[in-house]
Amino acid sequence: MSETSTASTTPASAGGTGLRPRILSGMQPTDGSLHLGNYIGALRQWVQLQDNFDALYFVADLHSLTVNPDPALIRERTRRTAAQYLAAGVDPAQSILFVQSHVPAHAELGWLLQCQTGFGEASRMTQFKDKSAKAGNDGATVGLFAYPMLMAADILVYDSALVPVGEDQRQHLELTRNIAERLNSRFGDGTAVVPDAHIVKAGAKIQDLQDPAKKMSKSSSGGKGVVWLLEDPKKAAKAIKSAVTDADEDYGVRYDPEAKPGISNLLTIFSAVTGRDVDSIAAEYDGRGYGYLKVDLADAVVEWLAPFQQRAHTFLDDPARLDAVLTDGAQRAAALAEPVLQRIYDRFGLLSPATRLHAVSAAVAATATTATNASPAGRG
Ligand code: TYM
């Protein structure tokens, strides 16, 4: 699995135009805002990679259903997530930006992949083990268990060559590769493209500011050690100034994640929001104490957040424009996914892809007519 952007796969049909390899990633709309870990571990890479790859970025709304979110919140959070992709620099003229549930091929391939995954290997997913242990037997849904196979479908349905994610998704990517290899050995070479993970060395695991032993996430410290991208920047500054640093003797500022996880985490964040090199930041603060570093980092984060939030709000204040971007993205994504799904259906031995295609296009045409005549209650 690659640690950098050099994809080692030789995809049968990956590459969108056939000229550039295809890259794909997504995030769950589980909160009202993404956090700094999502940005540094993944989103920042998405923006950089879109120049050299055919990129597809989506809001993983179906994934968020595994924990039974309040229906009133999902639509808003889906738009908020998409607006943050755009604010970070995902360019819809360059990349395909869409919502997972708008492209039914994801869920369809998900079922096929569930039928190709062992109960034992799905049970070994650490995120499933952690989340189901917390939720208890009745609280944990079958969807939570099936989630990695849906994620594999998200990736395989586009013949993706590369998947930029944070460290916590590594195991899911390994499962995806195993499933792809299995499909090729059971149904013939070229059934699936085996994707590579793109996991950066620095920033793939941003730690919680209150507990540098844990990754930054809503559940890590009850949210106290998290910087939310859409929160009041004053709160973000406060969270940084009260970050727990390392209880060592030397108060040295250097990048050493083993010996100094707290300071190294702050240096990584500092570097991400300023574009400066970690070592030059460390050299500037070494010997001056942690307090100076935290105060300046708080300022740097606020300075970064302000324009980010402004950009996000220009999209949130104009939902029609945002929805138009997502609709266009879904159409472009579906056009790429459908032939891949057809190929895999065919390899599995399902009857007559041509009949299916005909049925799908008839249904789409009928839905479009209904939608122009009446808009369903509660949508919008
Ligand atoms: P999600 O929504 O939990 O997280 C979105 C992305 O952010 C990364 N990330 C982090 N990176 C660094 N430090 C952190 N503290 C941190 N927390 C989260 C995650 O690794 C991820 O890249 N299953 C995925 C969404 C998904 C997906 C996919 C991704 C669904 N289908 C297909 C890639 C390809 C998830 O729940 O990510």
Short mmCIF file of C-alpha atoms and ligand atoms in Angstrom, two decimals:
data_model
loop_
_atom_site.label_atom_id
_atom_site.label_comp_id
_atom_site.label_asym_id
_atom_site.label_seq_id
_atom_site.Cartn_x
_atom_site.Cartn_y
_atom_site.Cartn_z
CA MET A 1 0.00 0.00 0.00
CA SER A 2 1.55 3.31 -0.98
CA GLU A 3 2.38 6.07 1.46
CA THR A 4 2.63 8.61 -1.30
CA SER A 5 0.78 9.55 -4.41
CA THR A 6 2.51 7.04 -6.65
CA ALA A 7 -0.20 4.55 -7.53
CA SER A 8 1.25 1.16 -8.34
CA THR A 9 -1.88 -0.34 -9.86
CA THR A 10 -2.24 -0.89 -13.57
CA PRO A 11 -5.98 -0.49 -13.80
CA ALA A 12 -7.92 -2.13 -16.59
CA SER A 13 -10.06 0.94 -17.19
CA ALA A 14 -9.05 3.33 -14.40
CA GLY A 15 -8.22 6.83 -15.41
CA GLY A 16 -11.51 8.44 -16.37
CA THR A 17 -10.40 9.91 -19.64
CA GLY A 18 -7.94 7.07 -19.94
CA LEU A 19 -5.13 9.60 -19.62
CA ARG A 20 -4.95 10.08 -15.88
CA PRO A 21 -5.49 7.60 -13.04
CA ARG A 22 -8.72 7.95 -11.16
CA ILE A 23 -8.77 8.99 -7.52
CA LEU A 24 -11.69 8.85 -5.09
CA SER A 25 -12.51 9.66 -1.49
CA GLY A 26 -15.39 10.59 0.80
CA MET A 27 -16.33 11.76 4.28
CA GLN A 28 -19.33 11.10 6.44
CA PRO A 29 -21.68 13.99 7.19
CA THR A 30 -21.96 12.91 10.81
CA ASP A 31 -21.50 16.33 12.42
CA GLY A 32 -22.40 19.91 11.65
CA SER A 33 -18.75 20.49 10.78
CA LEU A 34 -15.65 18.64 9.70
CA HIS A 35 -12.66 18.90 12.03
CA LEU A 36 -9.03 19.76 11.57
CA GLY A 37 -8.10 16.05 11.45
CA ASN A 38 -10.40 15.53 8.44
CA TYR A 39 -8.83 18.52 6.75
CA ILE A 40 -5.18 17.73 7.40
CA GLY A 41 -5.45 13.95 7.03
CA ALA A 42 -7.58 13.91 3.89
CA LEU A 43 -9.20 17.04 2.46
CA ARG A 44 -5.93 18.92 2.01
CA GLN A 45 -4.60 16.00 -0.02
CA TRP A 46 -7.75 15.90 -2.13
CA VAL A 47 -7.21 19.49 -3.18
CA GLN A 48 -3.56 18.90 -4.07
CA LEU A 49 -4.23 15.67 -5.96
CA GLN A 50 -7.05 16.96 -8.14
CA ASP A 51 -4.50 18.65 -10.42
CA ASN A 52 -2.93 15.36 -11.45
CA PHE A 53 -5.75 12.84 -11.26
CA ASP A 54 -9.32 12.45 -12.40
CA ALA A 55 -10.85 13.01 -8.99
CA LEU A 56 -14.20 12.00 -7.50
CA TYR A 57 -15.08 13.31 -4.05
CA PHE A 58 -18.36 12.50 -2.38
CA VAL A 59 -20.36 13.01 0.79
CA ALA A 60 -20.86 9.56 2.31
CA ASP A 61 -24.44 10.07 3.46
CA LEU A 62 -25.34 6.36 3.24
CA HIS A 63 -22.45 5.57 5.57
CA SER A 64 -23.74 8.03 8.12
CA LEU A 65 -27.00 6.04 8.38
CA THR A 66 -25.17 3.24 10.17
CA VAL A 67 -25.50 5.15 13.43
CA ASN A 68 -29.12 6.20 12.91
CA PRO A 69 -28.81 9.98 12.72
CA ASP A 70 -31.78 12.29 13.12
CA PRO A 71 -33.41 12.62 9.64
CA ALA A 72 -33.88 16.34 10.21
CA LEU A 73 -30.12 16.77 10.37
CA ILE A 74 -28.82 14.64 7.52
CA ARG A 75 -29.76 16.93 4.65
CA GLU A 76 -28.26 19.97 6.32
CA ARG A 77 -25.07 18.13 7.26
CA THR A 78 -24.73 16.76 3.76
CA ARG A 79 -24.78 20.26 2.33
CA ARG A 80 -22.45 21.53 5.04
CA THR A 81 -19.95 18.79 4.27
CA ALA A 82 -20.04 19.54 0.52
CA ALA A 83 -19.65 23.27 1.22
CA GLN A 84 -16.52 22.54 3.24
CA TYR A 85 -15.02 20.50 0.40
CA LEU A 86 -15.55 23.52 -1.85
CA ALA A 87 -14.24 25.95 0.75
CA ALA A 88 -11.08 23.87 1.10
CA GLY A 89 -10.47 24.16 -2.65
CA VAL A 90 -12.14 21.17 -4.28
CA ASP A 91 -12.90 22.59 -7.71
CA PRO A 92 -16.07 21.23 -9.34
CA ALA A 93 -14.75 22.22 -12.75
CA GLN A 94 -11.86 19.86 -12.18
CA SER A 95 -13.23 17.21 -9.83
CA ILE A 96 -16.55 15.40 -9.63
CA LEU A 97 -18.28 16.36 -6.38
CA PHE A 98 -21.42 14.44 -5.44
CA VAL A 99 -23.55 12.79 -2.78
CA GLN A 100 -23.24 9.03 -2.39
CA SER A 101 -26.98 8.28 -2.28
CA HIS A 102 -27.45 10.06 -5.62
CA VAL A 103 -25.54 7.31 -7.39
CA PRO A 104 -27.38 4.02 -6.72
CA ALA A 105 -24.51 1.94 -8.14
CA HIS A 106 -22.67 2.29 -4.79
CA ALA A 107 -25.36 0.48 -2.82
CA GLU A 108 -25.88 -2.07 -5.59
CA LEU A 109 -22.24 -3.05 -5.77
CA GLY A 110 -22.16 -3.00 -1.96
CA TRP A 111 -24.52 -5.98 -1.90
CA LEU A 112 -22.40 -7.95 -4.35
CA LEU A 113 -19.32 -7.28 -2.24
CA GLN A 114 -21.06 -8.35 0.96
CA CYS A 115 -21.62 -11.66 -0.77
CA GLN A 116 -17.88 -11.88 -1.42
CA THR A 117 -16.68 -11.05 2.09
CA GLY A 118 -16.19 -13.56 4.88
CA PHE A 119 -18.03 -13.01 8.14
CA GLY A 120 -14.72 -13.48 9.93
CA GLU A 121 -12.80 -10.88 7.93
CA ALA A 122 -15.60 -8.31 8.36
CA SER A 123 -15.65 -9.07 12.10
CA ARG A 124 -11.95 -8.18 12.34
CA MET A 125 -12.47 -4.54 11.33
CA THR A 126 -11.28 -2.57 14.35
CA GLN A 127 -13.68 0.34 13.75
CA PHE A 128 -16.57 -2.13 13.77
CA LYS A 129 -15.25 -3.77 16.94
CA ASP A 130 -14.82 -0.41 18.72
CA LYS A 131 -18.13 1.07 17.63
CA SER A 132 -20.17 -2.07 18.23
CA ALA A 133 -18.57 -2.53 21.66
CA LYS A 134 -19.71 0.98 22.56
CA ALA A 135 -23.20 0.58 21.09
CA GLY A 136 -23.83 -2.90 22.50
CA ASN A 137 -25.36 -5.84 20.67
CA ASP A 138 -28.75 -4.28 20.09
CA GLY A 139 -27.46 -0.75 19.47
CA ALA A 140 -25.00 -1.78 16.76
CA THR A 141 -26.72 -2.13 13.39
CA VAL A 142 -26.08 -4.67 10.67
CA GLY A 143 -25.24 -1.60 8.57
CA LEU A 144 -22.28 -0.88 10.85
CA PHE A 145 -21.04 -4.39 10.13
CA ALA A 146 -21.61 -4.09 6.37
CA TYR A 147 -20.09 -0.59 6.16
CA PRO A 148 -16.58 -1.64 4.94
CA MET A 149 -18.13 -3.51 2.02
CA LEU A 150 -20.10 -0.39 1.05
CA MET A 151 -16.85 1.56 1.30
CA ALA A 152 -15.15 -1.02 -0.95
CA ALA A 153 -18.03 -0.57 -3.41
CA ASP A 154 -17.58 3.23 -3.34
CA ILE A 155 -14.01 2.70 -4.46
CA LEU A 156 -14.34 -0.23 -6.86
CA VAL A 157 -17.38 1.10 -8.72
CA TYR A 158 -15.17 3.79 -10.28
CA ASP A 159 -12.13 1.58 -10.96
CA SER A 160 -10.31 3.96 -8.60
CA ALA A 161 -6.54 3.72 -8.62
CA LEU A 162 -5.83 5.80 -5.51
CA VAL A 163 -7.73 6.62 -2.32
CA PRO A 164 -6.48 9.51 -0.15
CA VAL A 165 -7.48 8.90 3.48
CA GLY A 166 -6.23 9.27 7.02
CA GLU A 167 -4.52 6.48 8.93
CA ASP A 168 -7.77 5.27 10.54
CA GLN A 169 -9.03 4.07 7.15
CA ARG A 170 -5.98 1.92 6.37
CA GLN A 171 -7.61 -1.34 7.42
CA HIS A 172 -10.72 -0.63 5.32
CA LEU A 173 -8.47 0.00 2.33
CA GLU A 174 -6.68 -3.28 2.92
CA LEU A 175 -10.03 -5.06 2.97
CA THR A 176 -10.98 -3.31 -0.27
CA ARG A 177 -7.79 -4.52 -1.92
CA ASN A 178 -8.41 -8.07 -0.69
CA ILE A 179 -11.95 -8.01 -2.06
CA ALA A 180 -10.75 -6.64 -5.42
CA GLU A 181 -8.09 -9.36 -5.68
CA ARG A 182 -10.69 -11.98 -4.78
CA LEU A 183 -13.02 -10.74 -7.52
CA ASN A 184 -10.20 -10.97 -10.04
CA SER A 185 -9.31 -14.50 -9.02
CA ARG A 186 -12.94 -15.71 -8.90
CA PHE A 187 -14.39 -13.90 -11.89
CA GLY A 188 -11.34 -13.28 -14.05
CA ASP A 189 -8.65 -10.62 -14.36
CA GLY A 190 -9.97 -7.14 -14.99
CA THR A 191 -13.12 -7.61 -12.91
CA ALA A 192 -11.89 -5.01 -10.40
CA VAL A 193 -9.05 -2.52 -10.13
CA VAL A 194 -6.96 -3.04 -7.00
CA PRO A 195 -6.64 0.45 -5.47
CA ASP A 196 -3.77 1.94 -3.50
CA ALA A 197 -4.24 3.97 -0.34
CA HIS A 198 -2.69 7.41 -0.26
CA ILE A 199 -1.81 8.02 3.37
CA VAL A 200 0.58 10.88 4.03
CA LYS A 201 3.42 10.46 6.53
CA ALA A 202 2.75 13.63 8.52
CA GLY A 203 -0.83 14.49 9.35
CA ALA A 204 -2.50 11.14 8.66
CA LYS A 205 -3.41 10.99 12.32
CA ILE A 206 -4.06 14.33 13.95
CA GLN A 207 -4.35 13.74 17.67
CA ASP A 208 -6.89 15.05 20.13
CA LEU A 209 -5.69 18.27 21.74
CA GLN A 210 -6.73 17.09 25.19
CA ASP A 211 -5.45 13.57 24.78
CA PRO A 212 -2.54 13.29 22.33
CA ALA A 213 -2.67 9.50 22.64
CA LYS A 214 -5.98 9.44 20.77
CA LYS A 215 -6.90 10.61 17.28
CA MET A 216 -8.90 13.81 17.02
CA SER A 217 -12.59 12.85 16.82
CA LYS A 218 -15.87 13.82 18.41
CA SER A 219 -15.70 10.90 20.80
CA SER A 220 -12.04 11.24 21.81
CA SER A 221 -12.35 13.78 24.64
CA GLY A 222 -16.03 14.59 24.53
CA GLY A 223 -15.15 17.07 21.75
CA LYS A 224 -12.98 19.31 23.96
CA GLY A 225 -9.80 18.52 22.10
CA VAL A 226 -11.30 19.03 18.64
CA VAL A 227 -11.02 22.03 16.32
CA TRP A 228 -14.19 22.20 14.22
CA LEU A 229 -13.79 23.94 10.89
CA LEU A 230 -17.10 25.79 11.11
CA GLU A 231 -17.07 26.69 14.80
CA ASP A 232 -16.48 30.13 16.26
CA PRO A 233 -12.73 30.71 15.72
CA LYS A 234 -12.49 31.97 19.32
CA LYS A 235 -13.41 28.49 20.52
CA ALA A 236 -10.80 26.98 18.23
CA ALA A 237 -8.18 29.36 19.66
CA LYS A 238 -9.18 28.39 23.18
CA ALA A 239 -8.93 24.67 22.39
CA ILE A 240 -5.41 25.19 21.02
CA LYS A 241 -4.24 27.36 23.89
CA SER A 242 -5.42 24.75 26.38
CA ALA A 243 -3.90 21.81 24.45
CA VAL A 244 -2.28 19.23 26.69
CA THR A 245 1.45 19.14 26.02
CA ASP A 246 4.03 16.60 27.00
CA ALA A 247 5.00 16.08 30.61
CA ASP A 248 8.69 15.89 29.93
CA GLU A 249 11.57 17.68 31.53
CA ASP A 250 13.25 19.50 28.68
CA TYR A 251 10.43 21.63 27.25
CA GLY A 252 12.20 21.27 23.91
CA VAL A 253 10.17 21.96 20.80
CA ARG A 254 10.95 19.30 18.21
CA TYR A 255 9.05 16.94 15.94
CA ASP A 256 9.18 13.58 17.69
CA PRO A 257 5.76 11.86 17.72
CA GLU A 258 7.00 9.01 19.97
CA ALA A 259 8.62 11.08 22.72
CA LYS A 260 6.59 14.26 22.24
CA PRO A 261 3.17 13.41 20.81
CA GLY A 262 1.51 16.62 22.03
CA ILE A 263 4.09 19.05 20.64
CA SER A 264 4.53 17.06 17.44
CA ASN A 265 0.77 17.23 16.88
CA LEU A 266 0.81 21.02 17.33
CA LEU A 267 3.75 21.32 14.94
CA THR A 268 1.90 19.29 12.32
CA ILE A 269 -1.15 21.52 12.63
CA PHE A 270 1.02 24.64 12.52
CA SER A 271 2.69 23.44 9.35
CA ALA A 272 -0.65 22.54 7.71
CA VAL A 273 -2.31 25.90 8.31
CA THR A 274 0.71 28.04 7.43
CA GLY A 275 2.39 25.91 4.75
CA ARG A 276 5.64 26.24 6.68
CA ASP A 277 8.09 23.42 7.19
CA VAL A 278 7.77 21.61 10.57
CA ASP A 279 11.48 21.82 11.36
CA SER A 280 11.68 25.56 10.79
CA ILE A 281 8.70 26.09 13.12
CA ALA A 282 10.31 23.85 15.75
CA ALA A 283 13.59 25.76 15.48
CA GLU A 284 11.79 29.05 15.97
CA TYR A 285 10.12 27.96 19.24
CA ASP A 286 12.73 25.61 20.70
CA GLY A 287 13.98 26.93 24.01
CA ARG A 288 11.15 29.47 24.33
CA GLY A 289 8.60 27.20 26.01
CA TYR A 290 5.36 25.70 24.84
CA GLY A 291 3.21 28.73 25.68
CA TYR A 292 4.55 30.90 22.84
CA LEU A 293 4.00 28.13 20.34
CA LYS A 294 0.40 27.64 21.44
CA VAL A 295 -0.46 31.34 21.32
CA ASP A 296 1.00 31.78 17.83
CA LEU A 297 -0.58 28.58 16.61
CA ALA A 298 -3.97 29.73 17.92
CA ASP A 299 -3.55 32.95 15.90
CA ALA A 300 -2.48 31.03 12.80
CA VAL A 301 -5.49 28.71 13.03
CA VAL A 302 -7.88 31.64 13.44
CA GLU A 303 -6.28 33.33 10.45
CA TRP A 304 -6.75 30.17 8.40
CA LEU A 305 -10.30 29.51 9.60
CA ALA A 306 -11.73 32.95 8.85
CA PRO A 307 -11.49 32.86 5.03
CA PHE A 308 -12.30 29.15 5.02
CA GLN A 309 -15.56 29.83 6.85
CA GLN A 310 -16.35 32.76 4.63
CA ARG A 311 -16.01 30.58 1.54
CA ALA A 312 -18.10 27.79 3.09
CA HIS A 313 -20.86 30.27 3.93
CA THR A 314 -21.05 31.62 0.42
CA PHE A 315 -22.10 28.10 -0.64
CA LEU A 316 -24.34 27.49 2.39
CA ASP A 317 -26.13 30.78 1.81
CA ASP A 318 -26.96 29.69 -1.72
CA PRO A 319 -28.26 26.10 -1.45
CA ALA A 320 -29.60 26.16 -5.01
CA ARG A 321 -26.11 26.79 -6.37
CA LEU A 322 -24.66 24.10 -4.12
CA ASP A 323 -27.35 21.60 -5.14
CA ALA A 324 -26.67 22.36 -8.80
CA VAL A 325 -23.00 21.45 -8.29
CA LEU A 326 -24.05 18.21 -6.58
CA THR A 327 -26.60 17.31 -9.25
CA ASP A 328 -24.09 17.83 -12.02
CA GLY A 329 -21.54 15.79 -10.05
CA ALA A 330 -24.00 12.92 -9.52
CA GLN A 331 -24.75 12.74 -13.23
CA ARG A 332 -21.09 12.65 -14.14
CA ALA A 333 -20.34 10.10 -11.41
CA ALA A 334 -23.26 7.85 -12.42
CA ALA A 335 -22.05 7.87 -16.01
CA LEU A 336 -18.68 6.51 -14.82
CA ALA A 337 -20.11 4.03 -12.29
CA GLU A 338 -22.77 2.40 -14.45
CA PRO A 339 -20.45 0.69 -16.98
CA VAL A 340 -18.23 -0.62 -14.17
CA LEU A 341 -21.27 -2.00 -12.35
CA GLN A 342 -22.48 -3.59 -15.61
CA ARG A 343 -19.11 -5.22 -16.12
CA ILE A 344 -19.13 -6.68 -12.61
CA TYR A 345 -22.78 -7.82 -12.84
CA ASP A 346 -21.88 -9.51 -16.07
CA ARG A 347 -18.86 -11.25 -14.54
CA PHE A 348 -21.04 -12.45 -11.67
CA GLY A 349 -23.36 -14.04 -14.23
CA LEU A 350 -26.40 -11.84 -13.72
CA LEU A 351 -28.76 -11.93 -16.66
CA SER A 352 -28.78 -9.43 -19.49
CA PRO A 353 -27.18 -6.14 -18.56
CA ALA A 354 -28.84 -4.60 -21.62
CA THR A 355 -32.34 -5.21 -20.20
CA ARG A 356 -31.24 -3.73 -16.92
CA LEU A 357 -29.82 -0.63 -18.56
CA HIS A 358 -33.06 -0.16 -20.43
CA ALA A 359 -35.08 -0.49 -17.21
CA VAL A 360 -32.81 1.99 -15.40
CA SER A 361 -33.01 4.65 -18.09
CA ALA A 362 -36.81 4.27 -18.34
CA ALA A 363 -37.08 4.67 -14.57
CA VAL A 364 -34.81 7.72 -14.58
CA ALA A 365 -36.86 9.36 -17.33
CA ALA A 366 -40.10 8.64 -15.43
CA THR A 367 -38.64 10.05 -12.19
CA ALA A 368 -37.54 13.21 -13.96
CA THR A 369 -41.08 13.76 -15.27
CA THR A 370 -42.60 13.19 -11.82
CA ALA A 371 -40.09 15.50 -10.20
CA THR A 372 -40.94 18.36 -12.53
CA ASN A 373 -44.66 17.87 -11.85
CA ALA A 374 -44.52 17.64 -8.07
CA SER A 375 -41.81 18.08 -5.47
CA PRO A 376 -42.13 15.51 -2.66
CA ALA A 377 -43.13 16.79 0.78
CA GLY A 378 -40.34 17.48 3.19
CA ARG A 379 -37.55 17.67 0.61
CA GLY A 380 -35.49 20.74 -0.09
P1 TYM B 1 -14.57 9.82 8.10
O1 TYM B 1 -15.78 10.58 7.69
O2 TYM B 1 -14.52 9.24 9.47
O3 TYM B 1 -13.29 10.73 7.94
C1 TYM B 1 -13.04 11.44 6.74
C2 TYM B 1 -11.55 11.44 6.44
O4 TYM B 1 -10.83 12.11 7.48
C3 TYM B 1 -9.78 11.27 7.95
N1 TYM B 1 -9.60 11.52 9.39
C4 TYM B 1 -8.46 11.90 9.94
N2 TYM B 1 -7.24 12.15 9.41
C5 TYM B 1 -6.27 12.54 10.26
N3 TYM B 1 -6.46 12.71 11.60
C6 TYM B 1 -7.66 12.48 12.17
N4 TYM B 1 -7.83 12.66 13.48
C7 TYM B 1 -8.73 12.06 11.33
N5 TYM B 1 -10.02 11.75 11.56
C8 TYM B 1 -10.55 11.42 10.36
C9 TYM B 1 -10.26 9.85 7.67
O5 TYM B 1 -9.20 8.94 7.63
C10 TYM B 1 -10.96 10.03 6.33
O6 TYM B 1 -10.03 9.99 5.28
N6 TYM B 1 -15.22 5.46 5.82
C11 TYM B 1 -14.80 6.83 5.64
C12 TYM B 1 -15.59 7.56 4.56
C13 TYM B 1 -15.65 6.80 3.28
C14 TYM B 1 -14.62 6.66 2.32
C15 TYM B 1 -15.18 5.86 1.29
C16 TYM B 1 -13.31 7.15 2.24
C17 TYM B 1 -16.74 6.12 2.83
N7 TYM B 1 -16.45 5.55 1.65
C18 TYM B 1 -14.42 5.52 0.19
C19 TYM B 1 -12.57 6.79 1.11
C20 TYM B 1 -13.11 5.99 0.10
C21 TYM B 1 -15.00 7.60 6.93
O7 TYM B 1 -15.84 7.26 7.73
O8 TYM B 1 -14.24 8.70 7.03
#
